[in-house]
Coordinates of C-alpha atoms in Angstrom, one line a residue:
Chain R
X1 CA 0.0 0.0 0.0
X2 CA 3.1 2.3 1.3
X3 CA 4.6 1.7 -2.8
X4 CA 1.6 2.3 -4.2
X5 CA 0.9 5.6 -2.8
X6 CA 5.0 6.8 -3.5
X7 CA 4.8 5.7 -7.0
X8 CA 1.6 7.5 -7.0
X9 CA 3.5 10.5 -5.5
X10 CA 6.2 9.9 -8.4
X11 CA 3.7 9.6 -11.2
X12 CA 2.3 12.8 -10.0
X13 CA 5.3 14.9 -9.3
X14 CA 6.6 13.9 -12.9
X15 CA 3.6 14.7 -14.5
X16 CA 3.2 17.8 -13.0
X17 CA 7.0 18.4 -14.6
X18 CA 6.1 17.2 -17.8
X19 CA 3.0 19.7 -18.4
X20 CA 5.6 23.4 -16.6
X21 CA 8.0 21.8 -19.1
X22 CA 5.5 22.1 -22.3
X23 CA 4.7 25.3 -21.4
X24 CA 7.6 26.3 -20.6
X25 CA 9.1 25.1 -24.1
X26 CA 7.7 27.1 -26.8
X27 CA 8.9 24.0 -29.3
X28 CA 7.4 21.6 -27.1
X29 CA 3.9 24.1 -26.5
X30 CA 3.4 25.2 -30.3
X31 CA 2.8 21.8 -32.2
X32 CA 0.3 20.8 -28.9
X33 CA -2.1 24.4 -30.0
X34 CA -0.5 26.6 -32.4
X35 CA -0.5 24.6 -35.6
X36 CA -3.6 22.2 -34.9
X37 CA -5.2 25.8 -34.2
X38 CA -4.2 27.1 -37.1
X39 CA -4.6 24.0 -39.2
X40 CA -8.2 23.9 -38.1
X41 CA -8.6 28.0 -39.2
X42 CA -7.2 27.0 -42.5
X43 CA -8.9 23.7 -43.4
X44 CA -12.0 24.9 -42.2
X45 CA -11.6 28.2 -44.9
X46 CA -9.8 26.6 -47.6
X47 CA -12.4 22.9 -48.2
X48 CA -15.4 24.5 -46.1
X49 CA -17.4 24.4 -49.0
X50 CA -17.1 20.5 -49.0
X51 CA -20.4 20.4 -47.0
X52 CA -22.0 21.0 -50.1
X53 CA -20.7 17.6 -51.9
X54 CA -22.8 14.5 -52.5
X55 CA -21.8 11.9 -49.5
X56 CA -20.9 14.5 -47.0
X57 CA -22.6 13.5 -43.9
X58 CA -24.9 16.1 -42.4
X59 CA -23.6 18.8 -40.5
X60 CA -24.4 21.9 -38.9
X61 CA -20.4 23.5 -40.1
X62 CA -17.6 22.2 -41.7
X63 CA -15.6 23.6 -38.8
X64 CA -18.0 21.1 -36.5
X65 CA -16.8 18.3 -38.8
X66 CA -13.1 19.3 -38.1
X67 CA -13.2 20.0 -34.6
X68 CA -12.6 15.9 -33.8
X69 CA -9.8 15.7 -36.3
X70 CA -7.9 18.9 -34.7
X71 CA -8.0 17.1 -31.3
X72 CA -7.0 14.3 -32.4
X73 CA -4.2 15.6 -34.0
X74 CA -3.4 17.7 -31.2
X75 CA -3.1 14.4 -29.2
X76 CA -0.6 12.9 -31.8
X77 CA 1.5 15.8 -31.5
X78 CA 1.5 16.0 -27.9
X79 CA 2.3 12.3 -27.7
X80 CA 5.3 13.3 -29.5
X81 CA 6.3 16.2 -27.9
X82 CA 6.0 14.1 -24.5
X83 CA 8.4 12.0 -26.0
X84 CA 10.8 14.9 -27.4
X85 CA 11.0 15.9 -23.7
X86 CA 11.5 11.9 -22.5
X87 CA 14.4 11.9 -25.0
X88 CA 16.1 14.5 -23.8
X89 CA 15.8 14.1 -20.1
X90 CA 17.8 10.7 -21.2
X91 CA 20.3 12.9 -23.2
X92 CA 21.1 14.7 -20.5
X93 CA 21.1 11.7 -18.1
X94 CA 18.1 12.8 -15.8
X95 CA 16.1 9.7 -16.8
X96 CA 19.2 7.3 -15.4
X97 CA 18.9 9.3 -12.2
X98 CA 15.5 8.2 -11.8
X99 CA 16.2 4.3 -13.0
X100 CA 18.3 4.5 -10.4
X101 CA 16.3 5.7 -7.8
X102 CA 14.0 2.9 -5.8
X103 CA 11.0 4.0 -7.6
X104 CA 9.3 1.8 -10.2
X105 CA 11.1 2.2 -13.6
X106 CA 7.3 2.0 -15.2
X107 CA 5.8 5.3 -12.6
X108 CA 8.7 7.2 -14.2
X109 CA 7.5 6.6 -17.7
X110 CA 4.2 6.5 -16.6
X111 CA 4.7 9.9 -15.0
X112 CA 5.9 11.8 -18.0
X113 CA 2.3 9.9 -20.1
X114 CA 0.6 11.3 -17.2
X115 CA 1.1 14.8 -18.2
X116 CA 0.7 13.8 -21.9
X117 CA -3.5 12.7 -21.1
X118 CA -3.7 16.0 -19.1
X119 CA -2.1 18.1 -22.1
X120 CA -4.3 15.7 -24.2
X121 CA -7.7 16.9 -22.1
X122 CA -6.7 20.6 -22.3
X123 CA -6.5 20.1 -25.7
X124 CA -9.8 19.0 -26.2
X125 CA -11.1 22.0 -24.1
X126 CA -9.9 24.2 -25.7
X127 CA -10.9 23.0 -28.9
X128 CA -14.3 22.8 -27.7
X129 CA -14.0 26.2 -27.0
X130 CA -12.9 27.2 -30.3
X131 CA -16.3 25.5 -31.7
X132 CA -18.4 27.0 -29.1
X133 CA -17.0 30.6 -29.9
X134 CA -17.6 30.0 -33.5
X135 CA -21.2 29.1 -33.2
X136 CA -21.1 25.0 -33.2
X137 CA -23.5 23.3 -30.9
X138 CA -22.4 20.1 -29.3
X139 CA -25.3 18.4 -30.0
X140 CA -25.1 15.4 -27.3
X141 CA -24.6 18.5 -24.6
X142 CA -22.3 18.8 -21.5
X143 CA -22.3 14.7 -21.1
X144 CA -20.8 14.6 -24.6
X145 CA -18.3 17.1 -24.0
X146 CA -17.4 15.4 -20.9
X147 CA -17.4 12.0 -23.2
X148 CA -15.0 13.9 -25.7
X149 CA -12.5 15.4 -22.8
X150 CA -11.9 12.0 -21.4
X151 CA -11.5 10.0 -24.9
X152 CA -9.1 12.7 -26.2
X153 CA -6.8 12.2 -22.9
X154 CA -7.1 8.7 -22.8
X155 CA -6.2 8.5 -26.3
X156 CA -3.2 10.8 -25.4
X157 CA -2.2 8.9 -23.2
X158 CA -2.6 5.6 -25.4
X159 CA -0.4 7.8 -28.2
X160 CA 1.9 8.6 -25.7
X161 CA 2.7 4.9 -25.0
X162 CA 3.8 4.5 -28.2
X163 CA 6.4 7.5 -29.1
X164 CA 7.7 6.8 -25.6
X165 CA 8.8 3.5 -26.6
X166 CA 10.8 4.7 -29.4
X167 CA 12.2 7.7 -27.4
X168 CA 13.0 5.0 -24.6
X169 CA 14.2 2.5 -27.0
X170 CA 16.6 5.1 -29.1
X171 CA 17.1 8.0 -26.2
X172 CA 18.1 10.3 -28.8
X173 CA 15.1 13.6 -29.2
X174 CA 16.0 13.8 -33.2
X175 CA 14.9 10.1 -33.8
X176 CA 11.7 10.9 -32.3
X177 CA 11.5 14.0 -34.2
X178 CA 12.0 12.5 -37.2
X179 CA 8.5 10.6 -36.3
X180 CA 6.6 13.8 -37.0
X181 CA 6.0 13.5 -41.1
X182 CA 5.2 9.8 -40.0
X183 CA 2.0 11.5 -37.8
X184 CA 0.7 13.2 -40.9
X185 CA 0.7 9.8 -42.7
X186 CA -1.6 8.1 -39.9
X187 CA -3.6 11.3 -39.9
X188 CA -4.2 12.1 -43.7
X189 CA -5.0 8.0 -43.7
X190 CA -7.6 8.5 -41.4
X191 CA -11.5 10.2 -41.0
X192 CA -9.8 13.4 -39.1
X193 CA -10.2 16.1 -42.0
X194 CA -12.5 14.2 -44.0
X195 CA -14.9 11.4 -44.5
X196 CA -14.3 8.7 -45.8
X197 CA -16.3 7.7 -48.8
X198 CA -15.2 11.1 -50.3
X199 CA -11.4 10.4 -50.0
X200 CA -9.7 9.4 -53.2
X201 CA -8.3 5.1 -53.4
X202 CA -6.5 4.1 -51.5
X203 CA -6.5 6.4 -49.0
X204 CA -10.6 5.6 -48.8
X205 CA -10.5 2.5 -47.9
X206 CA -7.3 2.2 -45.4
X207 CA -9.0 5.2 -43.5
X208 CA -12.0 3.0 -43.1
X209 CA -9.8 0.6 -40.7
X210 CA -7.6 2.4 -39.6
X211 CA -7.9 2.6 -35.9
X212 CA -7.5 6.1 -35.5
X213 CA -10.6 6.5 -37.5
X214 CA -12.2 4.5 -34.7
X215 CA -11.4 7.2 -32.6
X216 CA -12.1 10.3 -34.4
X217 CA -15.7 9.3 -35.1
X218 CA -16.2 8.4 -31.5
X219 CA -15.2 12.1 -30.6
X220 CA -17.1 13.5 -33.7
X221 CA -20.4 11.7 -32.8
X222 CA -21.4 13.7 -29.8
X223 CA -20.4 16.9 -31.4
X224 CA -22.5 16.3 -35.1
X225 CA -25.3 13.4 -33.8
X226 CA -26.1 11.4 -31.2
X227 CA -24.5 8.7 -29.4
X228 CA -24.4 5.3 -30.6
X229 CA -23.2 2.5 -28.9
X230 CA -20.9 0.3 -31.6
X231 CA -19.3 3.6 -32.7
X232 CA -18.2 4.4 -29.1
X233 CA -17.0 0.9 -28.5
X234 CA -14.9 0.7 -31.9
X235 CA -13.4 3.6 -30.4
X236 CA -13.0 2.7 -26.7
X237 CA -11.3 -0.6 -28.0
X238 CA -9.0 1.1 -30.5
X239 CA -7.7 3.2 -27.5
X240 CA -7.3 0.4 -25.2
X241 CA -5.8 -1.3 -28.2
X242 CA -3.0 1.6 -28.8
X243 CA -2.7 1.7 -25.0
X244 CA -1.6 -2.2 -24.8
X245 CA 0.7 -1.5 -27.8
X246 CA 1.9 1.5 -26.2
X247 CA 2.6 -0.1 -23.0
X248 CA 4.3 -3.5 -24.0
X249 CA 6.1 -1.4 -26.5
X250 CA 7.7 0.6 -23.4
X251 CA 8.1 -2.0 -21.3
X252 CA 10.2 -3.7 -24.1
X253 CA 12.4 -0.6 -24.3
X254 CA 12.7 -0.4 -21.2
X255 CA 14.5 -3.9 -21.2
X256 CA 16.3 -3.8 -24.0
X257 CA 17.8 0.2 -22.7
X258 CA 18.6 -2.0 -19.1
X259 CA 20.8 -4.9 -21.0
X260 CA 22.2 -2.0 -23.1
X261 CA 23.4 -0.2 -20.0
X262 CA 22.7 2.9 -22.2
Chain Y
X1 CA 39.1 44.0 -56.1
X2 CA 36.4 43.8 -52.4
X3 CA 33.7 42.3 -54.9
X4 CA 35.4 39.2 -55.6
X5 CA 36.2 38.5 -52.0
X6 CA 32.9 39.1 -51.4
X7 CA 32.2 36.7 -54.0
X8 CA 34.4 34.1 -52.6
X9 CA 32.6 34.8 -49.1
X10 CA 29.3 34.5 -50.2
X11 CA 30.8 31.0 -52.3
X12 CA 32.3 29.5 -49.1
X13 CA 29.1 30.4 -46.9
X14 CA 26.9 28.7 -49.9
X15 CA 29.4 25.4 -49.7
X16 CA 29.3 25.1 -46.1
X17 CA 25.4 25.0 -45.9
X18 CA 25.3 22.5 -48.8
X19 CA 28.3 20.5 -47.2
X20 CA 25.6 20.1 -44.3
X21 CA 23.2 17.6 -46.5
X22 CA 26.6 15.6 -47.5
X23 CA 27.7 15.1 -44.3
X24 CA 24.4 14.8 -42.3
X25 CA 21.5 13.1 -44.9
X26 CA 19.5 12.1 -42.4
X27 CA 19.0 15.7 -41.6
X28 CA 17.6 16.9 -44.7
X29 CA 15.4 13.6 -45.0
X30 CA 12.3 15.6 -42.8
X31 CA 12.7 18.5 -44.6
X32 CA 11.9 16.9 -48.2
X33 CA 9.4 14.2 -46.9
X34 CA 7.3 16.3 -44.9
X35 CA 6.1 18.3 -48.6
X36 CA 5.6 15.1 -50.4
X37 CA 3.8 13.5 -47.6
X38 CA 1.5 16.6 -47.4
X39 CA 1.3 16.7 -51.4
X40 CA -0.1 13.1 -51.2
X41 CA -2.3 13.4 -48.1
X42 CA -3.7 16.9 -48.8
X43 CA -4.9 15.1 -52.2
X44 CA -6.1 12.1 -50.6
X45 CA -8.2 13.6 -48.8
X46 CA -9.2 16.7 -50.2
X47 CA -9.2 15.8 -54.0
X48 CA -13.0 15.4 -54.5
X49 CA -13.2 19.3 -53.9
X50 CA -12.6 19.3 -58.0
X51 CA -16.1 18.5 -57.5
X52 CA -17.3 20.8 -56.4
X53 CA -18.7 23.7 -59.1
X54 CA -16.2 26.4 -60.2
X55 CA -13.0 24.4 -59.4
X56 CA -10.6 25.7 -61.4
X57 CA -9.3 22.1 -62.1
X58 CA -10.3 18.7 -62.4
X59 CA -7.3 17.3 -60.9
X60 CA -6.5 18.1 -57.6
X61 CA -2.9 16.7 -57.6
X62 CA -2.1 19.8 -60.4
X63 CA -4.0 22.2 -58.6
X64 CA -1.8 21.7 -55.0
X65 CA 1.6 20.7 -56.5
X66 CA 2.4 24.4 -56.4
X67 CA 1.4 24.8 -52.6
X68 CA 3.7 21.6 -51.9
X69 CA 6.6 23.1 -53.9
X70 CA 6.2 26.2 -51.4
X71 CA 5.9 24.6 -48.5
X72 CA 8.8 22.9 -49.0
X73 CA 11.0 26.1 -50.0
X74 CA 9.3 27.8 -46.9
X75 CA 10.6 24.9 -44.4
X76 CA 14.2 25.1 -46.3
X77 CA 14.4 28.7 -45.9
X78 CA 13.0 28.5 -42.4
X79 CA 15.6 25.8 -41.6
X80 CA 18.6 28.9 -42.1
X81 CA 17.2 30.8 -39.7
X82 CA 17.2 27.7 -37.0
X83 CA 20.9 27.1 -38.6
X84 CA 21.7 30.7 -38.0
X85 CA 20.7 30.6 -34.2
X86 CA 22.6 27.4 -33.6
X87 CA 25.6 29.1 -35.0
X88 CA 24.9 32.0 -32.8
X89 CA 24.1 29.6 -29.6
X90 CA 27.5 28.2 -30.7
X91 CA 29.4 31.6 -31.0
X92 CA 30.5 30.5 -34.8
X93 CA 28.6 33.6 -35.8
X94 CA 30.4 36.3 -34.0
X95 CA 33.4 35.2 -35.6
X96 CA 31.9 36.0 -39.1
X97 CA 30.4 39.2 -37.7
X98 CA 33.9 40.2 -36.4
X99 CA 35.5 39.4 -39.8
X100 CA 36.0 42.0 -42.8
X101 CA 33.2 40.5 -44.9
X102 CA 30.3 43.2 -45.6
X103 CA 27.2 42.2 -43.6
X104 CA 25.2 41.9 -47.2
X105 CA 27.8 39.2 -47.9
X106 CA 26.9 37.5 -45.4
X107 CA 23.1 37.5 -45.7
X108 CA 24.1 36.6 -49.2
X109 CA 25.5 33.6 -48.6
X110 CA 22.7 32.4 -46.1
X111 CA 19.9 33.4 -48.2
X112 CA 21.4 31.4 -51.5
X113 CA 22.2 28.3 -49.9
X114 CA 18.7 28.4 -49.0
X115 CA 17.3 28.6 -52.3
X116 CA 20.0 26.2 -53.9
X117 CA 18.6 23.5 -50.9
X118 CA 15.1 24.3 -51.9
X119 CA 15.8 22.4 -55.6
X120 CA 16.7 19.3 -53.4
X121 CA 12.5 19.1 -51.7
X122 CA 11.2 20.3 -54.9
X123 CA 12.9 18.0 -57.2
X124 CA 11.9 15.2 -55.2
X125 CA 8.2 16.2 -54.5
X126 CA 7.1 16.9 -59.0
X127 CA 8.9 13.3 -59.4
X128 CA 6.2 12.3 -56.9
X129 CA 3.6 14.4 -58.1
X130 CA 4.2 13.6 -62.3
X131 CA 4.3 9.6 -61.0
X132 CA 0.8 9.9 -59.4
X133 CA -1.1 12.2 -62.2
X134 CA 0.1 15.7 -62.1
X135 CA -0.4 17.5 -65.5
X136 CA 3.1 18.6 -67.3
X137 CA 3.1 22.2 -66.9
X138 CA 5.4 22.4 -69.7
X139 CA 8.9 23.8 -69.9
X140 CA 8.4 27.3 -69.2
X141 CA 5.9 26.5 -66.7
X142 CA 7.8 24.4 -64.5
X143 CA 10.9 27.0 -64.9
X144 CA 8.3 29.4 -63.6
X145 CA 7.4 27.0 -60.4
X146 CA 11.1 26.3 -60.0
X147 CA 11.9 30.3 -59.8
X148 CA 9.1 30.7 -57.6
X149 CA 10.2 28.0 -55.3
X150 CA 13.8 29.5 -55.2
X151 CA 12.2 33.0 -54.7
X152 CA 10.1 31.5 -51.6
X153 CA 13.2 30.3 -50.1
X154 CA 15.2 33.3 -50.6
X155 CA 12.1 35.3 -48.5
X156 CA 11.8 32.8 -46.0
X157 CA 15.7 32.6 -45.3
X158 CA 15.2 36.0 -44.7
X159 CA 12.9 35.8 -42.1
X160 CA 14.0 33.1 -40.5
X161 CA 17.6 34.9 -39.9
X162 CA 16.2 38.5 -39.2
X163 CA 14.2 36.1 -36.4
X164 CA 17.2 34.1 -35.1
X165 CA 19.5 37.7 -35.3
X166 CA 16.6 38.7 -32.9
X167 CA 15.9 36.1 -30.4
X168 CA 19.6 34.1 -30.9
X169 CA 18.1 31.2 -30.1
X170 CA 17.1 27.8 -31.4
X171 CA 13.6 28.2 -29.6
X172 CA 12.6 30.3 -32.1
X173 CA 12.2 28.1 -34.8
X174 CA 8.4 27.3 -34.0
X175 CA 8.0 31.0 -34.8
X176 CA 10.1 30.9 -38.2
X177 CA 8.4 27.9 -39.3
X178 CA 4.9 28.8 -38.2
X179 CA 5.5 32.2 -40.0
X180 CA 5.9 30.1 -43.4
X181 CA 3.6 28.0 -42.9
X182 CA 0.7 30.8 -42.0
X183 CA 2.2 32.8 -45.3
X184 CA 1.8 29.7 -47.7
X185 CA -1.5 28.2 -46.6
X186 CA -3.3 31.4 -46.0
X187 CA -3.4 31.6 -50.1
X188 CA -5.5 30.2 -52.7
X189 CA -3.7 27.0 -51.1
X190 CA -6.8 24.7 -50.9
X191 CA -9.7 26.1 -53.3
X192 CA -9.7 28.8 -55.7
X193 CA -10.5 32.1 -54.3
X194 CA -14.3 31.9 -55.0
X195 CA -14.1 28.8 -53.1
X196 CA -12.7 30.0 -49.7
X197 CA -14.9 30.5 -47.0
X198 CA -15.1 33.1 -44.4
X199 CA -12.3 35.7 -43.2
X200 CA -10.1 33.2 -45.8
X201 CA -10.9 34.3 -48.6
X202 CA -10.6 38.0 -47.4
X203 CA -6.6 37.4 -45.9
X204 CA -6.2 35.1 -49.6
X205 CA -7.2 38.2 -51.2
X206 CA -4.7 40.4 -49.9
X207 CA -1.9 37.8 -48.6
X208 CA 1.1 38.3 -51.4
X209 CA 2.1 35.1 -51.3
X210 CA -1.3 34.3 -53.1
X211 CA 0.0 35.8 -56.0
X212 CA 3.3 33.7 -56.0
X213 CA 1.3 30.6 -55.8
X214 CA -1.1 31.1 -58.7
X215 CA 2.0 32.4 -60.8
X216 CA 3.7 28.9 -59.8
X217 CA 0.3 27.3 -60.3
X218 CA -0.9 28.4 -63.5
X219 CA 1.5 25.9 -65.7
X220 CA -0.3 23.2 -64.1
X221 CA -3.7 23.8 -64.3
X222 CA -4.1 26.1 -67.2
X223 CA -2.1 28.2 -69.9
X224 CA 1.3 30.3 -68.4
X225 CA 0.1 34.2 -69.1
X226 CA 2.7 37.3 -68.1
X227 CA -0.2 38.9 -66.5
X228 CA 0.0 35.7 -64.2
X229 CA 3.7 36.3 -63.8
X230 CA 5.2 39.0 -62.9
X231 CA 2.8 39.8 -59.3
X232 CA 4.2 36.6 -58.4
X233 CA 7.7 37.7 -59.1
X234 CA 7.4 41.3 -57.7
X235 CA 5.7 40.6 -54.5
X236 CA 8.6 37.7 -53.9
X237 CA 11.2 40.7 -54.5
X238 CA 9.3 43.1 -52.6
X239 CA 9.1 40.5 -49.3
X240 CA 12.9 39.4 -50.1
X241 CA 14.0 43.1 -49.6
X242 CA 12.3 44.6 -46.9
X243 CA 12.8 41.1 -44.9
X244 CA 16.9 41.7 -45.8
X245 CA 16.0 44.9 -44.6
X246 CA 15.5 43.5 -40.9
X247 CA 17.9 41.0 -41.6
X248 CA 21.0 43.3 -42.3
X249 CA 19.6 45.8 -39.2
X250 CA 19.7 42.5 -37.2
X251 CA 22.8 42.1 -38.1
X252 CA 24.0 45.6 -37.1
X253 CA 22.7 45.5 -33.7
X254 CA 24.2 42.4 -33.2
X255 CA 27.9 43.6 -33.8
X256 CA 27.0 46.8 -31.6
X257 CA 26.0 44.4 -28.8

């Protein structure tokens, strides 16, 4: 009981560092806001008028259409920039200091994913605030919003999992920034800017399983319809799914950085 | 003879930037992805907007080629500035400051590596492009694009340095990339400008950069007119001087300090 509640201490206290260092980074902040922000402003001007097309499913806004793929790109991005941070905390040899410490290896990576889901449900508020300011109408209400701010941070944290592996695995920050291209791949392969019976072959049909789709209309539902039960569970399973991924991955890394020595 | 050392200043400042993507490939591999990969997913997923009525083309690959091709000198050009503030971090730049060489030589040097690095994305993103559809803009429309591109570079080089000569420091390159970024995709980057939507297609109106992506454009979507490009030309020399402008004053205040 005494462990659990010092590893809880850890997790905490290393969380709470991993969200003053975002902010305090402007190249760790930016790609978390600024350019899903600005992304959204631009998308939303420049293919608004794709409402109008045959197949596009009913909406009160294109920007209400978007809103679930800026999150959700803001949660890739953050995932990342959690593991930019990771990277260089092994750089400088800050992450050894805590493998060494008697604390469990897993609370200190679980720490700095920690901060990742809360960066990950900030970035849903805000972007729910963007919508509200601009006139969209969640239609499921507060429980939906609720429903989106807990499936974007649990899907940051699930994200998370996975570019901490590789920054655990590597412990170098320019390998995992070499992942960001990679990001727009998954995303532009996905339902986050656009659905996907109006996307052009192949990218149509790999969108239509890829998991991240799974999640995007789960946090799209509540703001453009109602509920439905199969959607939310596709997407409560593809985030469990990531999260397993995400968490074997690490501990993996973990290992395979312990027999290194480095 | 000054010009000719000048010359051999700006030469040795244009190798050592190149000799960067010799020695370190891996560096430049971001860089001339992240275009393509937008130039493929941008027309994945946005292509049936040719669709919709009054697109100005019926393939979407042509119509965003052009975009791609700037994004990709905009990141280039951004990526001197970040170079710039690491050399400044490092103190390399002070020693070129405290040298004879003429400030303008200097910026010179920076700003024409850029553009010379830019052909490197570019080249690789119209293979790309021509292998998945693009139209052939013809010969003198793709020397247009690839004069455009260069152009872009050259203006975003300068920004990026007159942002690193202010800040000095590597954090700033959000800022220097975000600036391109802003500057290329708040254009006629998506749709054509009766398409755009909202306070878009007002800042598309008046952005310059608008006019150098429809000048780079118009090969690939239509017939290459002079009265499509020379605003594309002049508002790229208009940005590239007043940005050298606040590059050279950077400079200045840098040496006094």
């Amino acid at each position: 009981m005494l462990a659990l509640s010092a590893n809880a201490r850890v997790v905490a206290a290393l969380g709470a560092r991993s969200i003053r260092q975002t902010a305090r980074r402007p190249q760790l902040a930016a790609p978390l806001l600024v350019f899903p922000t600005l992304l959204l402003a631009i998308q939303t001007g420049g293919a608004g008028g794709a409402v109008d097309l045959p197949g596009f499913p009913e909406v009160e806004s294109f920007l209400a259409f978007m809103l679930a793929g800026a999150m959700v790109q803001s949660v890739l991005l953050a995932g990342n920039s959690g593991a930019i941070a990771l990277a260089i905390d092994i750089e400088m040899g800050f992450t050894d200091r805590l493998f060494a410490a008697p604390i469990s290896r897993f609370g200190v990576v679980l720490g700095r994913l920690s901060g990742t889901a809360v960066l990950g449900a900030f970035a849903a508020v805000w972007f729910l605030a963007i919508g509200f300011l601009f006139g969209v109408t969640i239609q499921e209400g507060i429980a939906g919003a609720v429903w989106i701010v807990l499936l974007v941070a649990a899907s940051a944290l699930a994200f998370g999992g996975i570019a901490a592996s590789i920054a655990l695995y590597s412990g170098k920050a320019s390998v995992v920034q070499g992942l960001f291209p990679l990001l727009f791949v998954i995303l532009f392969l996905s339902t986050a800017f656009f659905p996907a019976n109006l996307m052009l072959e192949p990218a149509g049909t790999v969108a239509e399983y890829n998991p991240l789709s799974f999640i995007v209309e789960g946090i799209r539902e509540p703001i453009i319809g109602e509920f439905e039960l199969g959607d939310q569970l596709k997407a409560v399973a593809a985030v469990i799914g990531i999260g397993a991924l995400g968490l074997a991955l690490s501990a993996w890394s973990m290992r395979a950085r312990t027999r290194r020595g480095s | 003879m000054p010009w000719r050392a000048n010359l051999a200043t700006v030469g040795a400042l244009v190798r050592r930037a190149l000799n960067e993507i010799t020695r370190v490939p891996g560096a430049a591999i971001p860089g001339v992805m992240a275009p393509t990969i937008f130039f493929l997913g941008l027309t994945s997923t946005f292509g049936s907007l040719t669709l919709l009525p009054g697109f100005t083309s019926d393939s979407y690959q042509s119509f965003i080629v052009p975009v791609s091709l700037m994004q990709g000198a905009a990141f280039t050009g951004a990526a001197t500035g970040v170079n710039l503030a690491r050399d400044i971090e490092q103190g390399w730049f002070d020693r070129l400051l405290s040298s004879p060489a003429p400030r303008p030589a200097l910026l010179a040097g920076l700003v024409l590596s850029a553009s010379l690095r830019a052909l490197i994305p570019a080249t690789f993103l119209l293979i790309i492009a021509f292998a998945v559809g693009a139209h052939w803009p013809g010969l003198l429309g793709l020397a247009i694009a690839i004069l455009i591109v260069m152009g872009m570079a050259t203006v975003a080089a300068t920004w990026g340095t007159s942002l690193a000569l202010k800040f000095r420091t590597q954090s700033a390159a959000p800022l220097m990339q975000a600036g391109m970024f802003i500057a290329v995709l708040t254009t006629t980057a998506y749709a054509p400008l009766d398409l755009l939507s909202g306070w878009l297609e007002v800042v598309a109106r008046y952005n310059p950069v608008t006019q150098a992506v429809e000048a780079a454009r118009q090969g690939f979507v239509g017939d290459v007119t002079w009265a499509d490009t020379w605003p594309g030309f002049a508002v790229l020399i208009g940005l590239g001087v007043v940005l050298s402008y606040f590059a050279l004053r950077g400079m200045r205040k840098m040496t006094i300090s």
